[in-house]
Short mmCIF file of the C-alpha atoms (twelve columns), coordinates in Angstrom:
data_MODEL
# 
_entry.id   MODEL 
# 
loop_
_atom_site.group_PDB 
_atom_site.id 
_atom_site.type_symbol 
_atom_site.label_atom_id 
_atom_site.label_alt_id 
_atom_site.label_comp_id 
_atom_site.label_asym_id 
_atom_site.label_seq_id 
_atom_site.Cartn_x 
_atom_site.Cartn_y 
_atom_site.Cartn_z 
_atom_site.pdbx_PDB_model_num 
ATOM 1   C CA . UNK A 1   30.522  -11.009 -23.753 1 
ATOM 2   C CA . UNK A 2   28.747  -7.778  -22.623 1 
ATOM 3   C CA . UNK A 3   32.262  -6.585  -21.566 1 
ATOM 4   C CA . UNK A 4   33.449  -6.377  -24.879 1 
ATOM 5   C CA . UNK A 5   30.644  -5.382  -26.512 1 
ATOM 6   C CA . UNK A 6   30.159  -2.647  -24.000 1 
ATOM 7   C CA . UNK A 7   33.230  -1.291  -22.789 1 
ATOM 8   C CA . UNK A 8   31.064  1.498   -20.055 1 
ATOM 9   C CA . UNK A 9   28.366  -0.086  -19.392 1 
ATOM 10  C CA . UNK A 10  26.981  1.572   -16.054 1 
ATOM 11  C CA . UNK A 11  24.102  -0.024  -13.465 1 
ATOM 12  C CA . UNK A 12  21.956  2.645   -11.247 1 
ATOM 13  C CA . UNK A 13  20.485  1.159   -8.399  1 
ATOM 14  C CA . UNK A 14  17.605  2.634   -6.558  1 
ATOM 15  C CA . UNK A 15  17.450  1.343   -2.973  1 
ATOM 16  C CA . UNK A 16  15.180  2.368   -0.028  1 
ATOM 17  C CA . UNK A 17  16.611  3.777   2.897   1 
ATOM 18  C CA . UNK A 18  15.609  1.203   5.620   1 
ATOM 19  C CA . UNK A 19  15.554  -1.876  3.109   1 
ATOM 20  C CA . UNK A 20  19.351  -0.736  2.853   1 
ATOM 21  C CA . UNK A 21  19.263  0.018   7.133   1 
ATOM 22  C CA . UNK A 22  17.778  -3.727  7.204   1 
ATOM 23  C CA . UNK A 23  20.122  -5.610  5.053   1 
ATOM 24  C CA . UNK A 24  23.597  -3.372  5.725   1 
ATOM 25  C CA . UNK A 25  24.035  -4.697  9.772   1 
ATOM 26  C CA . UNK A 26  27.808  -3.427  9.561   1 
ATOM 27  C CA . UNK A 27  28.669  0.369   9.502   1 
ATOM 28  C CA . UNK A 28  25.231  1.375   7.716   1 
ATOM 29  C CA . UNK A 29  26.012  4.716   8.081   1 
ATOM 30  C CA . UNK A 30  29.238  5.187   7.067   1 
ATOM 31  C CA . UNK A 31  27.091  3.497   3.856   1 
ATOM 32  C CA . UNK A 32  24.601  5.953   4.417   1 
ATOM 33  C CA . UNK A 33  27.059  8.633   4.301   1 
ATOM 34  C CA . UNK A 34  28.321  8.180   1.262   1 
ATOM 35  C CA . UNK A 35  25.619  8.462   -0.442  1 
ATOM 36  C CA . UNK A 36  23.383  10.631  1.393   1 
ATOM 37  C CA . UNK A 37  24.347  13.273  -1.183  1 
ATOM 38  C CA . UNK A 38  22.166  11.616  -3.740  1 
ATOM 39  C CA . UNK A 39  19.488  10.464  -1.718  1 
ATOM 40  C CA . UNK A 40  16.240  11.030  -3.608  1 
ATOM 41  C CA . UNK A 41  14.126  13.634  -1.249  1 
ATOM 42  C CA . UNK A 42  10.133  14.026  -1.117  1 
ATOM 43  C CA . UNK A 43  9.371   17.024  0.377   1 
ATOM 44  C CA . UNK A 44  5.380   17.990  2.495   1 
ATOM 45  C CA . UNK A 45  5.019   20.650  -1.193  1 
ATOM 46  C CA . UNK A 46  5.607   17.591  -3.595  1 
ATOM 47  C CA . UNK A 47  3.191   15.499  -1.622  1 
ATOM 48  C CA . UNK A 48  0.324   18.234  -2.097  1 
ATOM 49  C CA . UNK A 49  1.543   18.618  -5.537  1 
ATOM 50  C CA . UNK A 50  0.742   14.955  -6.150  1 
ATOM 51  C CA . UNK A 51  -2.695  15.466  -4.465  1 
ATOM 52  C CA . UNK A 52  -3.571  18.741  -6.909  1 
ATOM 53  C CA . UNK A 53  -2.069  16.438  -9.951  1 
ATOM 54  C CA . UNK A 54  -4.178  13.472  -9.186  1 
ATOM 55  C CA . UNK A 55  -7.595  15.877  -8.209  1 
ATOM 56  C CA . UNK A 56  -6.877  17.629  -11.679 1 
ATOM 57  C CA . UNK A 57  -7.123  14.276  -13.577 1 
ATOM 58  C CA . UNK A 58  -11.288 13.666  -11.802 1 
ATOM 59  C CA . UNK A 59  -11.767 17.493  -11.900 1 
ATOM 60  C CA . UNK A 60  -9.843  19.086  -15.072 1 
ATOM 61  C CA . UNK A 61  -10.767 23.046  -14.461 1 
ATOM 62  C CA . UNK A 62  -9.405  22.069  -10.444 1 
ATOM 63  C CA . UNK A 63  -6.453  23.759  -10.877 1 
ATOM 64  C CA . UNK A 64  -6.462  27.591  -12.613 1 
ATOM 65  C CA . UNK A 65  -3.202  28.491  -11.520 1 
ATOM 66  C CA . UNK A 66  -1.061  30.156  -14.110 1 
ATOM 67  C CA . UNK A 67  2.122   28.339  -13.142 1 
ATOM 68  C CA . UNK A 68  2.435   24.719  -13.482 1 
ATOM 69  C CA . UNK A 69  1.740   22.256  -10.707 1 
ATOM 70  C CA . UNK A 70  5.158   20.755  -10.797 1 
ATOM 71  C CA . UNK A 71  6.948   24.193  -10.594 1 
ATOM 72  C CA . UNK A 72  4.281   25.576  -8.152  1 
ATOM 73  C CA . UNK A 73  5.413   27.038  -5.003  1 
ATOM 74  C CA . UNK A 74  4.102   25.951  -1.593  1 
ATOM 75  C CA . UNK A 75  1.570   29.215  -0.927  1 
ATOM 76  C CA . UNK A 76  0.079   28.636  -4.380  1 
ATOM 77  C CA . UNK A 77  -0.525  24.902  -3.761  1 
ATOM 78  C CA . UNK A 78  -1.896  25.572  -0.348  1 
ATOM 79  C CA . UNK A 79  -4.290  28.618  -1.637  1 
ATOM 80  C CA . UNK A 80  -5.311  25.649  -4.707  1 
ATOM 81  C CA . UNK A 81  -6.035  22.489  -2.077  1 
ATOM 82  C CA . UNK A 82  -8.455  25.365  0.101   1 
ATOM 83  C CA . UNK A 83  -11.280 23.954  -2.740  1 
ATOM 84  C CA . UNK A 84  -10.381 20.885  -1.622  1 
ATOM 85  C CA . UNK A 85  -10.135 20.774  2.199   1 
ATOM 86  C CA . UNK A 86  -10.634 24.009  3.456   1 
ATOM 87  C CA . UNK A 87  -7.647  26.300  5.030   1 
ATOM 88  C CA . UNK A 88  -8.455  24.655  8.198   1 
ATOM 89  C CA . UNK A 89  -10.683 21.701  9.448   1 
ATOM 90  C CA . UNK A 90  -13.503 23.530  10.788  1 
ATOM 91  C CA . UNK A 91  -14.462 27.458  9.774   1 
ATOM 92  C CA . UNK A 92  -11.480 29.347  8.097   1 
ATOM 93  C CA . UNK A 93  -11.389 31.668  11.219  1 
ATOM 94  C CA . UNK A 94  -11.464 28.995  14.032  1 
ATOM 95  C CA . UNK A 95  -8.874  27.666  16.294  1 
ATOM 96  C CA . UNK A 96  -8.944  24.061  14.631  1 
ATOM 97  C CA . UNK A 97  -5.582  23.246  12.649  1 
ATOM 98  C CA . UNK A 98  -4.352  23.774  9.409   1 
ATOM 99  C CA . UNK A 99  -6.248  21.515  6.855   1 
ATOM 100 C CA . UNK A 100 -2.635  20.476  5.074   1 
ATOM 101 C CA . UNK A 101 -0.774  20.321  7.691   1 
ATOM 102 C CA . UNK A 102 -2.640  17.743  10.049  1 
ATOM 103 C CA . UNK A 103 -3.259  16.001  7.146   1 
ATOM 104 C CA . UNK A 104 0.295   15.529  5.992   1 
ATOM 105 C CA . UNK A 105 1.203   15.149  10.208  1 
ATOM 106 C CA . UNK A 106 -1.070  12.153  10.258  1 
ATOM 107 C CA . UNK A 107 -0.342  10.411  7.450   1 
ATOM 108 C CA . UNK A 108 3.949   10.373  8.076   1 
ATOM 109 C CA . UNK A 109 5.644   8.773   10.744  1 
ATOM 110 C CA . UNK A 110 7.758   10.312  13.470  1 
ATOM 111 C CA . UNK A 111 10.769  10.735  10.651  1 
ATOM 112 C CA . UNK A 112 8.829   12.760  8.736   1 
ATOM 113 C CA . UNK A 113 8.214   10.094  5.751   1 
ATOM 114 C CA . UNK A 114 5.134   10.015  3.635   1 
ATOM 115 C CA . UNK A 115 5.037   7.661   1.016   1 
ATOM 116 C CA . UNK A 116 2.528   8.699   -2.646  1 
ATOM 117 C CA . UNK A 117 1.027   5.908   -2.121  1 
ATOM 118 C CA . UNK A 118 -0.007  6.826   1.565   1 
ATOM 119 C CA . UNK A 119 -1.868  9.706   -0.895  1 
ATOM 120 C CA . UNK A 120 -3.079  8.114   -3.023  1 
ATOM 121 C CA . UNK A 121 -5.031  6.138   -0.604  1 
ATOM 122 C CA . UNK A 122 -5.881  8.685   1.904   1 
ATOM 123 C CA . UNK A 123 -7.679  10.763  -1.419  1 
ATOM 124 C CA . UNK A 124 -9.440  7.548   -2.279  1 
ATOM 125 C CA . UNK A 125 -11.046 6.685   1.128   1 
ATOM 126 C CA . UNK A 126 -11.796 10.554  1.830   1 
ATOM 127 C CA . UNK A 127 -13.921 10.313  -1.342  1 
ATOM 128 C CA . UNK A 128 -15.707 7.074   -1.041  1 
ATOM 129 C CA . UNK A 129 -18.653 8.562   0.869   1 
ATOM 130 C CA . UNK A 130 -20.110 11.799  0.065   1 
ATOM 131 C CA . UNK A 131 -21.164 13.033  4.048   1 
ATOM 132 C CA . UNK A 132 -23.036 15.920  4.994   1 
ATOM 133 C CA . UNK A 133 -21.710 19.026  3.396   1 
ATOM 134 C CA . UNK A 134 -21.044 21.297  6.208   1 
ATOM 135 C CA . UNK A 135 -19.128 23.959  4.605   1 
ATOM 136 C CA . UNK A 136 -19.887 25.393  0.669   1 
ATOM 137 C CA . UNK A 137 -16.223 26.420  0.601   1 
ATOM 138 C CA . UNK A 138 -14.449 22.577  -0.036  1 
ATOM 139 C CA . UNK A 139 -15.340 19.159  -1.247  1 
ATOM 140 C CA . UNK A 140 -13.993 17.084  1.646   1 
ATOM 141 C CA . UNK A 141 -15.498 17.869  4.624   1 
ATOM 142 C CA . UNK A 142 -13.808 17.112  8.511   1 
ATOM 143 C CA . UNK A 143 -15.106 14.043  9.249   1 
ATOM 144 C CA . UNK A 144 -14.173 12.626  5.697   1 
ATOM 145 C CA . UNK A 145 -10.779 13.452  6.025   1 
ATOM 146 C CA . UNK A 146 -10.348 12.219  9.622   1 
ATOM 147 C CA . UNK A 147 -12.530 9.121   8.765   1 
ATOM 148 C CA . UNK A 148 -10.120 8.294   5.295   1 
ATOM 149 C CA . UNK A 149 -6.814  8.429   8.008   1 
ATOM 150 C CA . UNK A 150 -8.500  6.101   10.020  1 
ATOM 151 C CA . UNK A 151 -8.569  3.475   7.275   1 
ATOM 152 C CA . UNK A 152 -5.366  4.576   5.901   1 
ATOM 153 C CA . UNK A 153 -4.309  2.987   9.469   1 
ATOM 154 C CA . UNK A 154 -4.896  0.031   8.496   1 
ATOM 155 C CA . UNK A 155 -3.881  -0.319  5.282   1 
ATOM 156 C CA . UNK A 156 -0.359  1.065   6.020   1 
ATOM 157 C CA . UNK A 157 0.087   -1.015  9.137   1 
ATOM 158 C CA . UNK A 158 -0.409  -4.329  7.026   1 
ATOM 159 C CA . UNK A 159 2.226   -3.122  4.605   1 
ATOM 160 C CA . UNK A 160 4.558   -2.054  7.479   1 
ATOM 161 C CA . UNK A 161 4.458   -6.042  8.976   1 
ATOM 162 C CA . UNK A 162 4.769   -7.249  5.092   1 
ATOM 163 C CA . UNK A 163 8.339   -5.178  4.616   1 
ATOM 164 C CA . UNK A 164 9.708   -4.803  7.952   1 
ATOM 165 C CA . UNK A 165 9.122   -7.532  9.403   1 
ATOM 166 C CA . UNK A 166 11.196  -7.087  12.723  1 
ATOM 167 C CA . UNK A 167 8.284   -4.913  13.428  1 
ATOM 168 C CA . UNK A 168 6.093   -7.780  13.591  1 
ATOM 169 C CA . UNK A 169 5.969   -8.667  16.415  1 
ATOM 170 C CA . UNK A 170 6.393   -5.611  18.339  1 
ATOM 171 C CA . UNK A 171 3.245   -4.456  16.719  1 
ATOM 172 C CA . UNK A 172 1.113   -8.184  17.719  1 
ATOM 173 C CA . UNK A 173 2.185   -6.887  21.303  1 
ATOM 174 C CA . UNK A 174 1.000   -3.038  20.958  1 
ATOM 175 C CA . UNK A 175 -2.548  -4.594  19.428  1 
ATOM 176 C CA . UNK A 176 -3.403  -7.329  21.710  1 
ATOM 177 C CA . UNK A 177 -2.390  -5.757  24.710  1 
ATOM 178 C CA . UNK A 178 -4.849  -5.075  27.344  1 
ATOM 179 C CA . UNK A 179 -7.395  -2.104  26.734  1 
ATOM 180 C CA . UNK A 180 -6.454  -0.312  29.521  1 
ATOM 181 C CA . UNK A 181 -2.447  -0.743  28.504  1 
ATOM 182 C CA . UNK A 182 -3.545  1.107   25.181  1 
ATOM 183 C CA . UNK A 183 -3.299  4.604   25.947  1 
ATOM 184 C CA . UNK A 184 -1.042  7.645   24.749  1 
ATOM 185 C CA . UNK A 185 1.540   8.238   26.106  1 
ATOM 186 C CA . UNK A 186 2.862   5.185   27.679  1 
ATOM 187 C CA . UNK A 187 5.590   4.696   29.623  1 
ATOM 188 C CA . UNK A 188 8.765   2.197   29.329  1 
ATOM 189 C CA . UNK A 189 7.248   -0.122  31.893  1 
ATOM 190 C CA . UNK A 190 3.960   -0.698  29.886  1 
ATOM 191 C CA . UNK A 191 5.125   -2.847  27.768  1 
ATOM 192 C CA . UNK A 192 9.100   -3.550  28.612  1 
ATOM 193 C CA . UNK A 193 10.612  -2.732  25.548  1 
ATOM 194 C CA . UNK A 194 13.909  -4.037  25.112  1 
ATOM 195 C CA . UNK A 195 16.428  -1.615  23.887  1 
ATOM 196 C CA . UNK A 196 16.854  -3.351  20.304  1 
ATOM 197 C CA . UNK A 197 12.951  -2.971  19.925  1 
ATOM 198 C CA . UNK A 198 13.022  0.297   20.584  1 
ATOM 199 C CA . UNK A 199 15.877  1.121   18.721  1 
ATOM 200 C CA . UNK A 200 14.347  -0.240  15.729  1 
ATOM 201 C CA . UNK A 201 10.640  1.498   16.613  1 
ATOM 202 C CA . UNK A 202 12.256  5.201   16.550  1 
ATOM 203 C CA . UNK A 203 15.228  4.174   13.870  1 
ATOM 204 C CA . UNK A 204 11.935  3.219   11.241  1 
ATOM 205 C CA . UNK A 205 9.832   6.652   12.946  1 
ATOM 206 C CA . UNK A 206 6.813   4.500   14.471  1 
ATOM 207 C CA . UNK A 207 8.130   5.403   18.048  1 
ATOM 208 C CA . UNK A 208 8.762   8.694   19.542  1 
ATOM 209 C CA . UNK A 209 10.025  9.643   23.370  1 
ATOM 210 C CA . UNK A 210 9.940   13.198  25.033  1 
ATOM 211 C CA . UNK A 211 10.077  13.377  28.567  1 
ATOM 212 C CA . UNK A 212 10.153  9.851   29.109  1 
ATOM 213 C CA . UNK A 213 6.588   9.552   28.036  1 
ATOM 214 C CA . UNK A 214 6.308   7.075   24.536  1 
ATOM 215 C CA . UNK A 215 4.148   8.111   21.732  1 
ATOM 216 C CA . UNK A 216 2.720   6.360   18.259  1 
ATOM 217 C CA . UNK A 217 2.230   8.346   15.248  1 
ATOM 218 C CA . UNK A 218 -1.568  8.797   13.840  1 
ATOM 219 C CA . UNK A 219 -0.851  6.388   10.747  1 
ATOM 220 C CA . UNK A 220 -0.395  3.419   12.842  1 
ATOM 221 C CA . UNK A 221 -2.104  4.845   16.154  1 
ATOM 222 C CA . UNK A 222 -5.705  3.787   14.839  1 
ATOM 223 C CA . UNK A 223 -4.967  0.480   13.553  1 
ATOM 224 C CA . UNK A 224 -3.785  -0.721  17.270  1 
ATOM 225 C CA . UNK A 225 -6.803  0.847   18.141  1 
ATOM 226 C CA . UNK A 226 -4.223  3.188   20.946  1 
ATOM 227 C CA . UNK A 227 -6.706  6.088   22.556  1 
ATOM 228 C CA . UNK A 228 -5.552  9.631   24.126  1 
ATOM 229 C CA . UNK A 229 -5.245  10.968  27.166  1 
ATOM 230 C CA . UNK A 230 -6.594  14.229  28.029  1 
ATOM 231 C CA . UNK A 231 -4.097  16.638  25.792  1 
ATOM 232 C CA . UNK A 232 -1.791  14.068  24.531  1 
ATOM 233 C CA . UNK A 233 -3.788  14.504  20.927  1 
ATOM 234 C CA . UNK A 234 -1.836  17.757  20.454  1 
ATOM 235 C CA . UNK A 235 1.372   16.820  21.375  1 
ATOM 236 C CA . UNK A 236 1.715   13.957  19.058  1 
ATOM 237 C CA . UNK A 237 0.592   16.329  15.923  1 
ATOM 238 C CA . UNK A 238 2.840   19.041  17.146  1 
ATOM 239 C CA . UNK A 239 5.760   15.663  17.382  1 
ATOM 240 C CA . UNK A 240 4.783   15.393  13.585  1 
ATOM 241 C CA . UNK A 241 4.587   18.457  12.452  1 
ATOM 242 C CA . UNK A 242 8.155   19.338  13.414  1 
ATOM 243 C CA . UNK A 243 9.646   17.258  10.937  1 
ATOM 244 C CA . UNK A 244 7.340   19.093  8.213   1 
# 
């Protein structure tokens, strides 16, 4: 009946990538292919767009930029989110890192994904406690911010077992493994990966290798409670920050 009352009738279907990845077990990417040339993008600038949006609707006069914050351009957001966060986390002119960048590094996995809602919650636990206001030049200070990605940890990691649920159990080994087992980097005889669970780990960004050494982003690093060895802090941001 809707055929003849609708000769072009049309359906658009939006899918997520690795619901598709899970569900597609036969030539996913020659799926993926073609349609990668209308896969919906989120770039780092639309992310700290969303943050400026959603900071304007608590603080209206936060954002005095003559252009508007959908057309903005990424040094005008930036210069906007320094009342925010600061340029970097610590003094302006120290060595510590950029305040946007780490904080876009830590909440996105190793493929460079970063979901709103990963924002949304990160703003809302950075603002639950008013600390000590070290610097006059920002609202959030350091130790908010790195405090709010700790509990974004483990908010996102419940999510992650809830809709990919291969990961499952991979991540019941990672968090009740030994203490002294739960240090980055690791290395393939830690904890025996097979090659499917690895395959799946790096395919869904959660697992990165470089040198043979194994490394967990920051957005699921704190929830399996994983700790750093001397200098491997840097390299996993700089591992992040390279998909930027």
């Amino acid at each position: 009946d809707i055929k003849i009352r609708y000769r072009n009738l049309g359906l658009m279907v939006f899918l997520r990538k690795d619901m598709a990845r899970d569900s597609i077990t036969v030539n996913f990417e020659q799926f993926n292919s073609l349609y990668n040339s209308v896969e919906l993008q989120w770039s780092s600038t639309e992310a700290l767009r969303l943050v400026i949006w959603m900071v304007s609707q608590a603080v209206p006069d936060f954002y005095q930029e003559e252009v508007a914050i959908e057309m903005a351009p990424r040094e005008v957001i930036d210069r906007a989110l320094h009342k925010l966060w600061g340029i970097k986390l610590g003094k302006s002119t120290s060595n510590e890192a950029n305040s946007s960048r780490w904080i876009l590094a830590a909440l996105s996995d190793f493929n460079g994904q970063l979901q709103a809602r990963d924002v949304i919650r990160f703003l809302e636990k950075s603002t639950e406690t008013v600390g000590k206001s070290v610097y006059d030049d920002r609202y959030l200070m350091p130790s908010e911010i790195k405090n709010a990605v700790s509990g974004c940890s483990y908010d996102k990691i419940s999510e992650i077992r809830q809709e990919i649920k291969v990961l499952g159990p991979i991540f019941d080994r990672l968090e009740n493994a030994p203490k002294e087992k739960k240090t980055l980097p690791f290395y393939t005889e830690t904890f025996d990966f097979t090659q499917a669970e690895e395959k799946v780990m790096k395919q869904e960004g959660y697992l990165r290798i470089e040198n043979d050494k194994y490394y967990l982003p920051e957005i699921i690093r704190h929830a399996l409670k994983f700790k750093y060895e001397r200098g491997a802090r840097p390299k996993v941001l700089s591992l992040l920050l390279k998909k930027e």
